[in-house]
Amino acid sequence: MSAAMADRVLGTTGLRVPAVVLGTSSLGRRLDAPSAVAVLRAAVASGWRTWDTSNEYGDAEAFIGSALAGLDDSAGPVAPVQVFTKVDPVPGSGDFSGARVRASVAESLERLGLDRLPLVHFHDPERMAFADAVAPDGPVRALLDLREAGTIEHLGVAGGPIGVLRQYVGTGEFEAVVTHNRLTLLDRSAETLLDDCADRGIGVLNAAPFGGGALADDDGPVRSYHYRAVDAVQEDAVLRIRAVARAAGVPVGALALRAAGRDPRVAGTIVGVTSTAQLAQVTAWAATDVPDDVWPELDAALPDRAHWTGELGR
């Protein structure tokens, strides 16, 4: 990858993360075990050795555990794989109690085949009231106890609504944040969150740089953004972005991938893949040189705030 995509330190954690982190949400929900393990092992061979997963990403953690157990270093040393996961309620339940958080971490350790976890995120905290989350018997206290015990090394929060994430950042207990769909070529809702994190030395990972599809294609119909059909303003912005990309001779996907990485407040971008072909495509996008004069044109194509995900309260 290019120098612009070199590793960065994740806030004050001391963890180093690459500019592109492998996301496993779709892999864990759409693939069978042999296919998923094949993609994961191809990721290792391609240099993708920081992976983002979650307790509720289908079979992702089990697939990762199988892939890690099957790594063969007989042909030479294999660089370690760094796995970040998240705590979640039991699928279909609303139980996000402290006891459930402890069980979620125990399940992740078993599936992954690890003794400790370098980074665990409190996942989608918008599912519960902030006061309940930080209660003495709540999930945040359980995570802090697990960190104090050394079961997890660092604590993060991963979610959607920017206002919610800022509440958790404000506690001073979290060392990392994952924000999704709010720092892209179509949306800058996360700017205030990034400012908060920079002030506190909190590391930021940006997820869903393609917005679920709208920012991955050079032509054809404009796909959905943030799991919803694009509105007319967003569609027009995507068409303008495509025109800028064509004029620069750069794929739209490369621009979308590189956009957040230009910001020194962002340590890495999480990208999900479900095939070796997608893995190769994203690797190529990450290595693509982007002319500096493209970025002001892309800024001009940004929709107004009323059409940002965060502004719509989603």
Short mmCIF file of C-alpha atoms in Angstrom, two decimals:
data_model
loop_
_atom_site.label_atom_id
_atom_site.label_comp_id
_atom_site.label_asym_id
_atom_site.label_seq_id
_atom_site.Cartn_x
_atom_site.Cartn_y
_atom_site.Cartn_z
CA MET A 1 0.00 0.00 0.00
CA SER A 2 1.06 3.60 -0.49
CA ALA A 3 2.75 5.71 2.15
CA ALA A 4 -0.53 7.57 2.60
CA MET A 5 -2.06 4.30 3.83
CA ALA A 6 0.66 3.43 6.37
CA ASP A 7 -0.08 2.17 9.89
CA ARG A 8 -1.11 4.60 12.60
CA VAL A 9 -1.29 4.37 16.38
CA LEU A 10 -4.85 4.03 17.69
CA GLY A 11 -5.12 6.95 20.07
CA THR A 12 -3.33 6.34 23.37
CA THR A 13 -3.84 2.55 23.28
CA GLY A 14 -0.43 1.91 21.77
CA LEU A 15 -2.07 -0.46 19.30
CA ARG A 16 -0.95 0.03 15.71
CA VAL A 17 -3.60 -0.35 13.04
CA PRO A 18 -3.31 -0.40 9.26
CA ALA A 19 -5.15 2.10 7.15
CA VAL A 20 -7.53 -0.67 6.06
CA VAL A 21 -8.96 -3.07 8.64
CA LEU A 22 -10.80 -6.22 7.58
CA GLY A 23 -14.47 -6.18 8.56
CA THR A 24 -16.18 -9.53 9.06
CA SER A 25 -19.87 -8.71 9.46
CA SER A 26 -21.02 -9.93 6.04
CA LEU A 27 -18.46 -12.73 5.98
CA GLY A 28 -19.90 -14.14 9.18
CA ARG A 29 -23.49 -13.95 7.99
CA ARG A 30 -23.27 -14.91 4.31
CA LEU A 31 -20.51 -17.49 3.92
CA ASP A 32 -20.08 -21.07 4.98
CA ALA A 33 -17.08 -22.11 7.04
CA PRO A 34 -14.74 -23.26 4.23
CA SER A 35 -15.42 -20.13 2.14
CA ALA A 36 -14.98 -17.77 5.07
CA VAL A 37 -11.76 -19.40 6.25
CA ALA A 38 -10.39 -19.26 2.70
CA VAL A 39 -11.04 -15.50 2.57
CA LEU A 40 -9.47 -14.97 5.99
CA ARG A 41 -6.35 -16.90 5.09
CA ALA A 42 -6.10 -14.98 1.83
CA ALA A 43 -6.33 -11.79 3.90
CA VAL A 44 -3.34 -12.90 5.98
CA ALA A 45 -1.36 -13.66 2.82
CA SER A 46 -2.27 -10.21 1.43
CA GLY A 47 -1.14 -8.42 4.57
CA TRP A 48 -4.57 -7.77 6.11
CA ARG A 49 -3.76 -8.69 9.69
CA THR A 50 -6.05 -6.50 11.76
CA TRP A 51 -9.62 -7.80 11.79
CA ASP A 52 -12.81 -6.29 13.18
CA THR A 53 -15.58 -8.61 14.34
CA SER A 54 -18.41 -8.90 16.87
CA ASN A 55 -20.19 -11.43 19.04
CA GLU A 56 -23.31 -11.01 16.89
CA TYR A 57 -21.75 -11.17 13.41
CA GLY A 58 -23.19 -14.59 12.71
CA ASP A 59 -20.40 -17.18 12.71
CA ALA A 60 -17.61 -14.64 12.15
CA GLU A 61 -15.81 -15.25 15.43
CA ALA A 62 -15.92 -19.03 14.96
CA PHE A 63 -14.61 -18.65 11.41
CA ILE A 64 -11.80 -16.43 12.64
CA GLY A 65 -10.90 -18.95 15.32
CA SER A 66 -10.69 -21.69 12.70
CA ALA A 67 -8.57 -19.53 10.41
CA LEU A 68 -6.17 -18.59 13.19
CA ALA A 69 -5.84 -22.17 14.38
CA GLY A 70 -5.04 -23.29 10.84
CA LEU A 71 -2.26 -20.82 10.15
CA ASP A 72 0.86 -22.77 9.24
CA ASP A 73 4.22 -21.10 9.80
CA SER A 74 6.24 -24.02 8.47
CA ALA A 75 7.24 -22.00 5.43
CA GLY A 76 8.36 -19.08 7.55
CA PRO A 77 7.16 -16.83 10.36
CA VAL A 78 3.57 -15.67 10.15
CA ALA A 79 2.85 -12.15 11.37
CA PRO A 80 0.31 -12.16 14.19
CA VAL A 81 -3.30 -11.33 13.46
CA GLN A 82 -4.85 -8.65 15.67
CA VAL A 83 -8.56 -9.22 16.33
CA PHE A 84 -10.89 -6.54 17.70
CA THR A 85 -14.36 -7.66 18.75
CA LYS A 86 -17.54 -6.26 20.33
CA VAL A 87 -19.95 -7.26 23.08
CA ASP A 88 -23.60 -7.81 22.21
CA PRO A 89 -26.86 -9.06 23.69
CA VAL A 90 -27.97 -12.61 22.90
CA PRO A 91 -29.41 -12.36 19.35
CA GLY A 92 -33.09 -11.53 19.55
CA SER A 93 -32.94 -10.47 23.18
CA GLY A 94 -32.72 -7.07 24.82
CA ASP A 95 -30.42 -8.28 27.58
CA PHE A 96 -27.41 -5.96 27.67
CA SER A 97 -26.76 -6.36 31.38
CA GLY A 98 -23.37 -6.57 33.01
CA ALA A 99 -23.80 -10.33 33.30
CA ARG A 100 -24.54 -10.57 29.58
CA VAL A 101 -21.43 -8.54 28.75
CA ARG A 102 -19.26 -10.94 30.74
CA ALA A 103 -20.86 -13.88 28.94
CA SER A 104 -20.37 -12.18 25.56
CA VAL A 105 -16.64 -11.74 26.22
CA ALA A 106 -16.32 -15.35 27.39
CA GLU A 107 -18.03 -16.57 24.22
CA SER A 108 -15.72 -14.47 22.05
CA LEU A 109 -12.61 -15.77 23.76
CA GLU A 110 -13.74 -19.36 23.25
CA ARG A 111 -14.69 -18.90 19.60
CA LEU A 112 -11.54 -16.99 18.73
CA GLY A 113 -9.28 -19.34 20.67
CA LEU A 114 -7.62 -16.44 22.50
CA ASP A 115 -6.63 -15.89 26.12
CA ARG A 116 -7.22 -12.15 26.07
CA LEU A 117 -8.65 -9.55 23.73
CA PRO A 118 -6.64 -6.49 22.66
CA LEU A 119 -9.70 -4.29 22.08
CA VAL A 120 -13.38 -4.83 22.86
CA HIS A 121 -16.10 -2.38 21.84
CA PHE A 122 -19.43 -1.76 23.55
CA HIS A 123 -21.55 -2.35 20.45
CA ASP A 124 -24.50 -0.19 19.35
CA PRO A 125 -25.11 1.45 22.74
CA GLU A 126 -28.09 3.24 21.21
CA ARG A 127 -30.00 0.07 22.08
CA MET A 128 -30.31 1.19 25.69
CA ALA A 129 -30.57 4.29 27.85
CA PHE A 130 -27.24 5.88 28.76
CA ALA A 131 -28.11 5.88 32.48
CA ASP A 132 -28.73 2.13 32.38
CA ALA A 133 -25.51 1.50 30.49
CA VAL A 134 -23.35 3.27 33.08
CA ALA A 135 -25.23 1.96 36.13
CA PRO A 136 -23.19 0.06 38.76
CA ASP A 137 -24.47 -3.29 37.48
CA GLY A 138 -24.54 -2.26 33.82
CA PRO A 139 -22.49 -3.18 30.76
CA VAL A 140 -19.93 -0.39 30.99
CA ARG A 141 -19.00 -1.32 34.57
CA ALA A 142 -18.64 -4.95 33.50
CA LEU A 143 -16.31 -3.95 30.68
CA LEU A 144 -14.23 -1.81 33.01
CA ASP A 145 -13.92 -4.74 35.41
CA LEU A 146 -12.81 -7.01 32.57
CA ARG A 147 -10.19 -4.45 31.55
CA GLU A 148 -8.95 -4.14 35.12
CA ALA A 149 -8.69 -7.93 35.28
CA GLY A 150 -6.63 -8.02 32.08
CA THR A 151 -9.16 -10.08 30.13
CA ILE A 152 -9.45 -7.20 27.69
CA GLU A 153 -6.62 -4.75 27.17
CA HIS A 154 -8.47 -1.73 25.79
CA LEU A 155 -12.08 -0.57 25.74
CA GLY A 156 -13.94 1.05 22.86
CA VAL A 157 -17.47 1.98 21.83
CA ALA A 158 -18.92 1.31 18.38
CA GLY A 159 -22.21 2.66 17.16
CA GLY A 160 -24.25 4.87 14.90
CA PRO A 161 -25.80 8.07 16.31
CA ILE A 162 -23.05 10.61 16.86
CA GLY A 163 -24.71 12.18 19.89
CA VAL A 164 -24.81 8.81 21.63
CA LEU A 165 -21.15 8.08 20.92
CA ARG A 166 -20.18 11.52 22.21
CA GLN A 167 -21.90 10.72 25.51
CA TYR A 168 -19.71 7.67 25.99
CA VAL A 169 -16.57 9.49 24.90
CA GLY A 170 -17.41 12.09 27.53
CA THR A 171 -17.16 9.53 30.34
CA GLY A 172 -13.40 9.34 29.90
CA GLU A 173 -13.52 5.55 30.14
CA PHE A 174 -13.21 4.65 26.45
CA GLU A 175 -9.99 4.52 24.48
CA ALA A 176 -11.34 3.92 20.97
CA VAL A 177 -14.43 4.58 18.86
CA VAL A 178 -15.91 3.02 15.73
CA THR A 179 -18.22 5.26 13.72
CA HIS A 180 -19.99 4.04 10.58
CA ASN A 181 -21.58 5.75 7.56
CA ARG A 182 -20.92 9.19 9.06
CA LEU A 183 -17.51 10.01 7.60
CA THR A 184 -17.76 9.45 3.87
CA LEU A 185 -17.91 11.34 0.59
CA LEU A 186 -21.64 11.83 1.27
CA ASP A 187 -21.66 12.55 5.00
CA ARG A 188 -19.52 14.38 7.57
CA SER A 189 -21.75 13.93 10.60
CA ALA A 190 -18.86 12.49 12.61
CA GLU A 191 -16.82 15.71 12.62
CA THR A 192 -17.87 16.72 16.15
CA LEU A 193 -17.13 13.21 17.41
CA LEU A 194 -13.67 13.33 15.85
CA ASP A 195 -12.99 16.62 17.58
CA ASP A 196 -13.98 15.12 20.94
CA CYS A 197 -11.77 12.09 20.35
CA ALA A 198 -8.78 14.19 19.30
CA ASP A 199 -9.10 16.29 22.46
CA ARG A 200 -9.07 13.15 24.63
CA GLY A 201 -6.52 11.05 22.74
CA ILE A 202 -9.16 8.51 21.74
CA GLY A 203 -8.46 6.42 18.65
CA VAL A 204 -11.00 6.42 15.81
CA LEU A 205 -11.85 3.69 13.34
CA ASN A 206 -14.15 4.63 10.48
CA ALA A 207 -16.45 1.93 9.09
CA ALA A 208 -18.63 1.61 5.98
CA PRO A 209 -16.68 4.03 3.73
CA PHE A 210 -18.80 2.93 0.76
CA GLY A 211 -22.05 3.58 2.61
CA GLY A 212 -23.37 0.11 1.84
CA GLY A 213 -22.76 0.40 -1.90
CA ALA A 214 -23.45 3.90 -3.17
CA LEU A 215 -19.76 4.82 -3.18
CA ALA A 216 -18.33 1.60 -4.61
CA ASP A 217 -19.42 1.80 -8.26
CA ASP A 218 -18.04 3.82 -11.16
CA ASP A 219 -21.27 3.61 -13.18
CA GLY A 220 -24.69 1.99 -13.26
CA PRO A 221 -27.63 2.63 -10.92
CA VAL A 222 -26.82 4.40 -7.67
CA ARG A 223 -27.18 1.87 -4.88
CA SER A 224 -28.48 2.48 -1.37
CA TYR A 225 -26.68 4.54 1.26
CA HIS A 226 -26.71 3.47 4.92
CA TYR A 227 -29.13 0.64 4.21
CA ARG A 228 -31.73 2.96 2.66
CA ALA A 229 -32.58 4.14 -0.82
CA VAL A 230 -30.71 7.33 -1.70
CA ASP A 231 -32.73 10.51 -2.00
CA ALA A 232 -32.47 12.80 -5.02
CA VAL A 233 -29.80 15.03 -3.46
CA GLN A 234 -27.62 12.06 -2.49
CA GLU A 235 -28.01 10.50 -5.94
CA ASP A 236 -26.97 13.74 -7.61
CA ALA A 237 -23.93 13.93 -5.32
CA VAL A 238 -22.91 10.37 -6.24
CA LEU A 239 -23.15 11.22 -9.94
CA ARG A 240 -20.97 14.27 -9.40
CA ILE A 241 -18.44 12.15 -7.48
CA ARG A 242 -18.36 9.67 -10.37
CA ALA A 243 -17.68 12.51 -12.80
CA VAL A 244 -14.77 13.74 -10.66
CA ALA A 245 -13.41 10.19 -10.47
CA ARG A 246 -13.60 9.69 -14.25
CA ALA A 247 -11.83 12.98 -14.92
CA ALA A 248 -9.06 12.02 -12.49
CA GLY A 249 -8.80 8.47 -13.78
CA VAL A 250 -9.37 7.08 -10.29
CA PRO A 251 -12.03 4.53 -9.24
CA VAL A 252 -14.82 5.87 -7.04
CA GLY A 253 -14.06 3.08 -4.57
CA ALA A 254 -10.49 4.32 -4.17
CA LEU A 255 -11.70 7.85 -3.44
CA ALA A 256 -14.24 6.59 -0.91
CA LEU A 257 -11.66 4.40 0.81
CA ARG A 258 -9.03 7.11 0.98
CA ALA A 259 -11.32 9.96 2.07
CA ALA A 260 -11.34 9.32 5.82
CA GLY A 261 -7.71 8.21 5.81
CA ARG A 262 -6.68 11.75 4.85
CA ASP A 263 -7.81 12.90 8.30
CA PRO A 264 -5.08 12.53 10.96
CA ARG A 265 -7.82 12.00 13.56
CA VAL A 266 -8.73 8.66 11.93
CA ALA A 267 -6.43 5.69 12.52
CA GLY A 268 -8.00 3.22 10.10
CA THR A 269 -11.00 2.36 7.96
CA ILE A 270 -12.95 -0.89 8.36
CA VAL A 271 -13.94 -2.56 5.10
CA GLY A 272 -15.94 -5.78 4.87
CA VAL A 273 -15.26 -8.35 2.14
CA THR A 274 -16.87 -11.69 1.33
CA SER A 275 -14.57 -13.00 -1.39
CA THR A 276 -10.95 -13.05 -2.45
CA ALA A 277 -11.95 -10.97 -5.48
CA GLN A 278 -13.28 -8.21 -3.22
CA LEU A 279 -10.16 -8.50 -1.10
CA ALA A 280 -8.00 -7.94 -4.18
CA GLN A 281 -10.16 -5.03 -5.34
CA VAL A 282 -9.97 -3.18 -2.03
CA THR A 283 -6.22 -3.83 -1.83
CA ALA A 284 -5.85 -2.25 -5.27
CA TRP A 285 -8.00 0.73 -4.28
CA ALA A 286 -5.86 1.27 -1.18
CA ALA A 287 -2.73 1.40 -3.34
CA THR A 288 -4.19 3.84 -5.88
CA ASP A 289 -2.55 7.24 -6.12
CA VAL A 290 -5.08 10.07 -5.81
CA PRO A 291 -4.21 13.57 -7.11
CA ASP A 292 -4.40 16.22 -4.39
CA ASP A 293 -6.57 18.51 -6.51
CA VAL A 294 -9.40 15.94 -6.48
CA TRP A 295 -10.31 16.54 -2.84
CA PRO A 296 -11.61 20.12 -3.16
CA GLU A 297 -13.85 18.95 -6.00
CA LEU A 298 -15.19 16.14 -3.84
CA ASP A 299 -15.79 18.58 -0.98
CA ALA A 300 -17.87 20.66 -3.37
CA ALA A 301 -19.97 17.60 -4.24
CA LEU A 302 -20.84 16.91 -0.58
CA PRO A 303 -24.61 17.14 0.06
CA ASP A 304 -25.82 19.75 2.54
CA ARG A 305 -26.20 18.78 6.20
CA ALA A 306 -29.92 18.06 5.90
CA HIS A 307 -29.03 14.97 3.87
CA TRP A 308 -26.37 13.61 6.20
CA THR A 309 -27.17 10.44 8.10
CA GLY A 310 -26.47 12.02 11.46
CA GLU A 311 -28.63 15.04 10.70
CA LEU A 312 -31.54 12.74 9.87
CA GLY A 313 -31.28 11.13 13.29
CA ARG A 314 -30.60 7.67 11.96
#
